[in-house]
Amino acid sequence: MKKNKLWGAGATMLLAIALVVSGCGAKNDNNGGGSASNDSASNGSAGGSEESGIIKDIKDRGKLIVGVKYDTKLFGLKDTASGNVEGFDIDISKAIAKKIFGDESKIELKEVTSKTRIQMLDNGDIDLIVATMTITDERKKQVDFSDVYFKAGQSLLVKQGSPITGLKDITKDSKVLGVKGATSIKNIEDKVPGLRVMQFENYQEAFAALKAGKGDTLTTDNAILYGMAKQDPGYTVVGGTFTDEPYGIAAKKGNTDLVALVNETLKEMKDSGEYATIYEKWIGEKPPTE
Amino acid sequence: MISFRQVNKHFGNFHVLQDISLDIAEGEVVVIIGPSGSGKSTLLRCINRLEDISDGVLEVDGAAVHDKGTDINALRRRIGMVFQHFNLYPHLKVIDNITLAPVNAGGVSKEEARKTAKMYLEKVGIPDKADSYPSELSGGQQQRVAIARGLAMKPKIMLFDEPTSALDPEVIGEVLSVMKLLAKEGMTMVVVTHEMGFAREVADRVVFMDGGRIVEEAKPADFFERPQQPRARDFLSRVINH
Amino acid sequence: MLDFSVLTNNIDDYLEGFKYTIYASLLGLAGSFVLGTLIAVFRISPFAALRGFGTAYVEFFRNIPLLLVVFLFYYGLSSFGLQLDGFTSGTLGLMVYTSSFIAEAIRAGIQSVPAGQMEAARSTGLTYVQAMRFIILPQAVRIVIPPISNQFLNLVKNSSILGVFAGLDLMYFGDQVNLDTYDAVSTYLFVGMFYLILTFPLAYATRVLERRMANAA
């Protein structure tokens, strides 16, 4: 927490510097180029001198370009009727744009998929990935992640009023539904020895089976379960997450000042209650307390 | 034993039987003759309700055949029937062809039925064919099995529907002799046939039908010597000369 | 190309699935035959109501995809409070779907038995049902063995529909093996091999039966 605060302060300072020196990009670049240690994230001023470049670029461009999903319920979904892309990821992205420009509309959304997003980031097609991206050690080698902005993980969807309130209520005789090929099947079968998950072709079928009473609970990523619960209020996500797959916002490796700005934004949103508002708006319940 | 009163039958618009009134007494052998399409087979088939009559009264052995409420299966157990094309059950051995109805409809034990069946096979002259399949028998043998099958329920009446029409000439005799034997034993028989010799020799009465009506009925001697109706005369001249 | 370790490493899954495929097939075979015979008898019954029911049954079930028939049992019935699992729904669906084809084959077989057979049987005092049972059906069966055996083979193969409804059959476990091994070619070739273990003897038995019946008649 303390570190976060320091980071926030650093980011604010960097932002201030960036504001002051905007318009003098060439001079800044020279400075940055002269600094040998600009890769060191801990070196605020050295990093700042170069990394203020990306923020300056964004400002010069006049808009923030964010890679988001277009096909993911609750997080980034294109409304076929209006053509608008909407979701939790989108609202977070807008808050970052607002932080930079003071205007949340100075943003351009580009569609990414799990396969394309890192490539697009590396190519400079997008400034940030806000696209249900789980923070993993593997990915940390490729991109820089912000703090966790959504605690994703495997959870349980049950009918309202179900005696199942969490993983502890699942026995090997429970009727658990899942989707073929999902890692979530292995996870829960490992956690509940002897359990055999009934597996379906896709999430629609698994949810249909749950609704038809074919099982006691449906398990997969909570992000997907929240989408189902939203679709049918008769169902609810219980027991928190029993796997840890936190979502982070990714910036191109080395763009630590942009990451810092994102973290600052997230913190401010949390402090102001805006995060909770957005969370509740999309996910349908209050964000979990830390 | 059998009594038709003003019986009519229609096949759609076709008036097959018109105002049939006929009485057949117990032990009587009645031969029905007439040109094809005259309704004689239909008349025969009405007796055990293989055909429903359209109106009129038809009573057989005290049962009202025209009445839908009559237990027709019970009546049919008292009536044996022999068909032109034998209609043996090809998937069953001769013995099983004969015992099927006694065992399943007659409430007779299997052993009892087999004994009776063998007795009748003896009677029709083919005791050694009990374990053959119908396809292994000649036409004459098949028809004799069919007679044994008809007799197996120990019926009061036997119906014969052109029993020799599908047979080769050389085996007709063996079937007719079995029928003569039955007649001699006092069985009530109604026979549709083209065998004028059989009619003349065995029948107590000949019924001549044409166009769905009974045109003439008489003792065989009278009928064959002095037919009263022009149509009967015409028919006889054609069959006899043939 | 064919990696036998896919089979040996997952033999438990294969055998588990094979077991349920056998159950579904045997139950389906028996059920669809009995049901199909019954419907066929309805189809040619002297009672218009039964005929109508038989016709409606056949035309409904043989003209919709098997998937939908199983859907009906799996989801349709649960809205009436009857909760069937994937195996049961799938097996019932197979039975009902296949029975409509079998009913048609048997109806055609029955109607190919000469009318005189029924008349002869009825004339001895046998009831309609007895005549059907002792005389008509045994003869029809010989005629319908080839088309019915085709339906039986289809039934065994169609039992893979259970996999869609978590019915624990070969295909269901095959999918899981595939997701573990990422070797679809080997996985499904072995799945196919298990189906052959069932279908090949069935096809062979049919041929023997046909020959024996041809000799008997």
Short mmCIF file of C-alpha atoms in Angstrom, two decimals, chain B:
data_model
loop_
_atom_site.label_atom_id
_atom_site.label_comp_id
_atom_site.label_asym_id
_atom_site.label_seq_id
_atom_site.Cartn_x
_atom_site.Cartn_y
_atom_site.Cartn_z
CA MET B 1 -77.38 -73.75 -37.76
CA ILE B 2 -76.80 -70.87 -40.19
CA SER B 3 -79.51 -68.41 -41.01
CA PHE B 4 -79.35 -65.41 -43.39
CA ARG B 5 -82.35 -63.07 -43.28
CA GLN B 6 -82.47 -60.26 -45.83
CA VAL B 7 -78.76 -59.81 -45.70
CA ASN B 8 -77.16 -57.05 -47.78
CA LYS B 9 -73.57 -56.14 -48.21
CA HIS B 10 -71.99 -53.23 -50.01
CA PHE B 11 -68.39 -52.68 -50.99
CA GLY B 12 -68.61 -48.93 -51.44
CA ASN B 13 -71.10 -48.52 -54.27
CA PHE B 14 -70.92 -52.18 -55.21
CA HIS B 15 -73.89 -54.17 -53.92
CA VAL B 16 -72.17 -57.53 -53.42
CA LEU B 17 -74.91 -59.37 -51.59
CA GLN B 18 -78.53 -58.53 -52.27
CA ASP B 19 -81.37 -59.68 -50.04
CA ILE B 20 -79.81 -62.98 -49.13
CA SER B 21 -82.02 -65.34 -47.19
CA LEU B 22 -80.68 -68.80 -46.63
CA ASP B 23 -80.98 -71.47 -43.96
CA ILE B 24 -78.51 -74.26 -43.47
CA ALA B 25 -79.35 -77.05 -41.09
CA GLU B 26 -77.01 -78.96 -38.81
CA GLY B 27 -75.18 -81.73 -40.66
CA GLU B 28 -76.13 -80.30 -44.03
CA VAL B 29 -73.60 -79.93 -46.84
CA VAL B 30 -74.34 -76.89 -48.97
CA VAL B 31 -72.36 -76.15 -52.11
CA ILE B 32 -72.45 -72.65 -53.47
CA ILE B 33 -71.75 -72.24 -57.15
CA GLY B 34 -71.90 -69.40 -59.59
CA PRO B 35 -69.79 -67.33 -61.92
CA SER B 36 -66.90 -65.38 -60.51
CA GLY B 37 -67.94 -62.08 -58.98
CA SER B 38 -71.36 -63.47 -58.12
CA GLY B 39 -70.75 -62.94 -54.38
CA LYS B 40 -70.42 -66.57 -53.32
CA SER B 41 -67.07 -66.19 -51.55
CA THR B 42 -68.32 -63.04 -49.86
CA LEU B 43 -71.38 -64.86 -48.63
CA LEU B 44 -69.17 -67.57 -47.18
CA ARG B 45 -66.87 -65.06 -45.53
CA CYS B 46 -69.79 -63.33 -43.86
CA ILE B 47 -70.58 -66.48 -41.90
CA ASN B 48 -67.54 -66.06 -39.64
CA ARG B 49 -67.45 -62.31 -40.12
CA LEU B 50 -64.31 -62.09 -42.18
CA GLU B 51 -66.65 -59.67 -43.94
CA ASP B 52 -69.15 -57.49 -42.13
CA ILE B 53 -72.64 -57.43 -43.48
CA SER B 54 -74.23 -54.05 -44.17
CA ASP B 55 -77.70 -54.92 -42.96
CA GLY B 56 -79.98 -57.84 -42.29
CA VAL B 57 -79.84 -60.63 -39.74
CA LEU B 58 -77.24 -63.37 -39.74
CA GLU B 59 -77.25 -66.00 -37.04
CA VAL B 60 -74.74 -68.80 -36.80
CA ASP B 61 -74.96 -71.52 -34.16
CA GLY B 62 -77.13 -69.28 -32.03
CA ALA B 63 -74.81 -66.27 -32.25
CA ALA B 64 -75.86 -63.02 -33.90
CA VAL B 65 -73.05 -62.36 -36.35
CA HIS B 66 -74.52 -59.01 -37.39
CA ASP B 67 -74.37 -57.82 -33.77
CA LYS B 68 -71.11 -55.98 -32.99
CA GLY B 69 -71.41 -57.07 -29.37
CA THR B 70 -71.19 -60.75 -30.23
CA ASP B 71 -67.95 -62.45 -29.15
CA ILE B 72 -66.84 -63.29 -32.65
CA ASN B 73 -63.72 -65.09 -31.51
CA ALA B 74 -65.82 -67.53 -29.51
CA LEU B 75 -67.98 -68.18 -32.57
CA ARG B 76 -65.00 -68.55 -34.85
CA ARG B 77 -63.64 -71.29 -32.62
CA ARG B 78 -66.73 -73.26 -33.60
CA ILE B 79 -66.21 -72.65 -37.32
CA GLY B 80 -63.31 -74.05 -39.30
CA MET B 81 -62.28 -72.45 -42.55
CA VAL B 82 -60.24 -73.59 -45.52
CA PHE B 83 -58.97 -71.10 -48.07
CA GLN B 84 -58.19 -71.24 -51.75
CA HIS B 85 -54.51 -70.48 -51.14
CA PHE B 86 -54.24 -72.65 -47.99
CA ASN B 87 -52.85 -69.73 -45.96
CA LEU B 88 -50.68 -72.02 -43.89
CA TYR B 89 -48.23 -70.25 -41.61
CA PRO B 90 -44.93 -70.64 -43.45
CA HIS B 91 -42.75 -70.03 -40.39
CA LEU B 92 -44.33 -72.84 -38.39
CA LYS B 93 -44.07 -76.58 -38.77
CA VAL B 94 -47.18 -78.46 -39.85
CA ILE B 95 -47.87 -79.62 -36.32
CA ASP B 96 -47.58 -76.08 -34.96
CA ASN B 97 -49.83 -74.76 -37.70
CA ILE B 98 -52.48 -77.07 -36.37
CA THR B 99 -51.95 -76.68 -32.60
CA LEU B 100 -51.58 -72.91 -32.54
CA ALA B 101 -55.27 -72.08 -32.21
CA PRO B 102 -56.26 -74.92 -29.86
CA VAL B 103 -53.45 -73.99 -27.49
CA ASN B 104 -53.82 -70.21 -27.65
CA ALA B 105 -57.53 -69.75 -28.31
CA GLY B 106 -59.01 -73.07 -27.27
CA GLY B 107 -57.38 -73.44 -23.90
CA VAL B 108 -56.17 -76.92 -24.74
CA SER B 109 -52.91 -78.17 -23.29
CA LYS B 110 -49.97 -78.52 -25.60
CA GLU B 111 -49.80 -82.32 -25.35
CA GLU B 112 -53.53 -82.66 -25.86
CA ALA B 113 -53.39 -80.39 -28.90
CA ARG B 114 -50.50 -82.34 -30.40
CA LYS B 115 -52.36 -85.58 -29.94
CA THR B 116 -55.46 -84.19 -31.63
CA ALA B 117 -53.35 -82.69 -34.40
CA LYS B 118 -51.68 -86.03 -35.11
CA MET B 119 -55.09 -87.64 -35.16
CA TYR B 120 -56.31 -85.19 -37.79
CA LEU B 121 -53.13 -85.50 -39.81
CA GLU B 122 -53.80 -89.20 -39.84
CA LYS B 123 -57.31 -88.50 -40.97
CA VAL B 124 -56.22 -86.30 -43.89
CA GLY B 125 -53.64 -88.88 -44.83
CA ILE B 126 -50.30 -87.26 -44.04
CA PRO B 127 -49.32 -88.36 -40.53
CA ASP B 128 -45.63 -88.31 -41.47
CA LYS B 129 -45.55 -84.59 -42.30
CA ALA B 130 -45.99 -83.25 -38.77
CA ASP B 131 -42.49 -81.87 -38.55
CA SER B 132 -42.24 -80.54 -42.07
CA TYR B 133 -42.56 -76.89 -43.00
CA PRO B 134 -45.42 -76.00 -45.36
CA SER B 135 -42.97 -75.06 -48.12
CA GLU B 136 -41.77 -78.67 -48.15
CA LEU B 137 -45.24 -79.99 -49.03
CA SER B 138 -47.11 -80.28 -52.30
CA GLY B 139 -50.20 -78.14 -52.85
CA GLY B 140 -52.52 -81.03 -52.12
CA GLN B 141 -50.69 -81.86 -48.92
CA GLN B 142 -50.76 -78.22 -47.86
CA GLN B 143 -54.48 -78.01 -48.36
CA ARG B 144 -54.97 -81.18 -46.36
CA VAL B 145 -52.93 -79.64 -43.55
CA ALA B 146 -55.20 -76.61 -43.80
CA ILE B 147 -58.23 -78.86 -43.39
CA ALA B 148 -56.63 -80.50 -40.37
CA ARG B 149 -55.96 -77.04 -38.98
CA GLY B 150 -59.59 -76.11 -39.51
CA LEU B 151 -60.72 -79.27 -37.76
CA ALA B 152 -58.34 -78.96 -34.85
CA MET B 153 -60.73 -76.76 -32.88
CA LYS B 154 -63.38 -79.45 -33.30
CA PRO B 155 -65.75 -77.05 -35.04
CA LYS B 156 -69.45 -77.51 -35.68
CA ILE B 157 -69.21 -75.92 -39.10
CA MET B 158 -66.55 -76.06 -41.81
CA LEU B 159 -66.32 -73.41 -44.48
CA PHE B 160 -64.46 -74.12 -47.71
CA ASP B 161 -63.60 -71.22 -50.00
CA GLU B 162 -62.67 -72.69 -53.39
CA PRO B 163 -60.41 -75.26 -51.73
CA THR B 164 -59.24 -76.86 -54.96
CA SER B 165 -58.98 -73.87 -57.29
CA ALA B 166 -55.28 -73.36 -56.70
CA LEU B 167 -54.37 -77.02 -56.98
CA ASP B 168 -52.86 -78.98 -59.81
CA PRO B 169 -55.51 -81.29 -61.34
CA GLU B 170 -53.79 -84.46 -60.23
CA VAL B 171 -53.98 -83.58 -56.50
CA ILE B 172 -57.53 -82.22 -56.47
CA GLY B 173 -58.88 -85.67 -55.82
CA GLU B 174 -56.99 -86.19 -52.57
CA VAL B 175 -58.45 -83.00 -51.12
CA LEU B 176 -61.97 -83.74 -52.29
CA SER B 177 -61.85 -87.22 -50.77
CA VAL B 178 -61.00 -85.76 -47.38
CA MET B 179 -63.95 -83.41 -47.74
CA LYS B 180 -66.22 -86.29 -48.67
CA LEU B 181 -65.09 -88.12 -45.57
CA LEU B 182 -66.03 -85.14 -43.44
CA ALA B 183 -69.40 -84.88 -45.08
CA LYS B 184 -70.03 -88.55 -44.44
CA GLU B 185 -69.23 -88.01 -40.76
CA GLY B 186 -72.03 -85.48 -40.56
CA MET B 187 -70.07 -82.19 -40.48
CA THR B 188 -72.06 -79.08 -41.37
CA MET B 189 -70.26 -77.79 -44.44
CA VAL B 190 -70.58 -74.77 -46.67
CA VAL B 191 -68.46 -75.13 -49.78
CA VAL B 192 -67.75 -72.62 -52.50
CA THR B 193 -66.37 -74.54 -55.45
CA HIS B 194 -66.29 -75.06 -59.16
CA GLU B 195 -66.13 -78.84 -58.71
CA MET B 196 -69.48 -79.82 -60.13
CA GLY B 197 -68.76 -83.50 -59.62
CA PHE B 198 -68.27 -82.90 -55.90
CA ALA B 199 -71.44 -80.87 -55.73
CA ARG B 200 -73.45 -83.49 -57.48
CA GLU B 201 -72.07 -86.31 -55.37
CA VAL B 202 -71.73 -84.85 -51.90
CA ALA B 203 -74.00 -81.84 -51.54
CA ASP B 204 -77.37 -82.04 -49.83
CA ARG B 205 -78.27 -78.80 -51.55
CA VAL B 206 -76.80 -76.58 -54.24
CA VAL B 207 -77.10 -72.81 -54.08
CA PHE B 208 -76.59 -70.98 -57.34
CA MET B 209 -75.63 -67.32 -57.11
CA ASP B 210 -75.35 -64.65 -59.72
CA GLY B 211 -75.03 -60.89 -59.44
CA GLY B 212 -75.06 -60.96 -55.66
CA ARG B 213 -78.32 -62.83 -55.43
CA ILE B 214 -79.31 -66.39 -54.76
CA VAL B 215 -80.87 -67.32 -58.07
CA GLU B 216 -81.73 -70.91 -57.43
CA GLU B 217 -81.36 -73.52 -54.71
CA ALA B 218 -82.19 -77.17 -55.07
CA LYS B 219 -81.10 -80.70 -54.42
CA PRO B 220 -78.15 -81.51 -56.65
CA ALA B 221 -79.99 -84.04 -58.71
CA ASP B 222 -82.75 -81.56 -59.47
CA PHE B 223 -80.37 -78.70 -60.01
CA PHE B 224 -78.06 -80.45 -62.40
CA GLU B 225 -80.80 -82.29 -64.29
CA ARG B 226 -83.52 -79.63 -64.36
CA PRO B 227 -82.23 -76.18 -63.59
CA GLN B 228 -85.21 -73.82 -63.36
CA GLN B 229 -83.62 -70.48 -64.05
CA PRO B 230 -82.21 -69.45 -67.44
CA ARG B 231 -79.08 -68.06 -65.79
CA ALA B 232 -78.42 -71.35 -64.04
CA ARG B 233 -78.97 -73.27 -67.22
CA ASP B 234 -76.66 -70.94 -69.05
CA PHE B 235 -73.99 -71.30 -66.37
CA LEU B 236 -74.25 -75.08 -66.23
CA SER B 237 -74.03 -75.47 -69.98
CA ARG B 238 -70.79 -73.56 -69.92
CA VAL B 239 -69.14 -75.38 -66.99
CA ILE B 240 -70.28 -78.85 -67.81
CA ASN B 241 -69.29 -78.66 -71.47
CA HIS B 242 -66.02 -77.17 -70.56
#
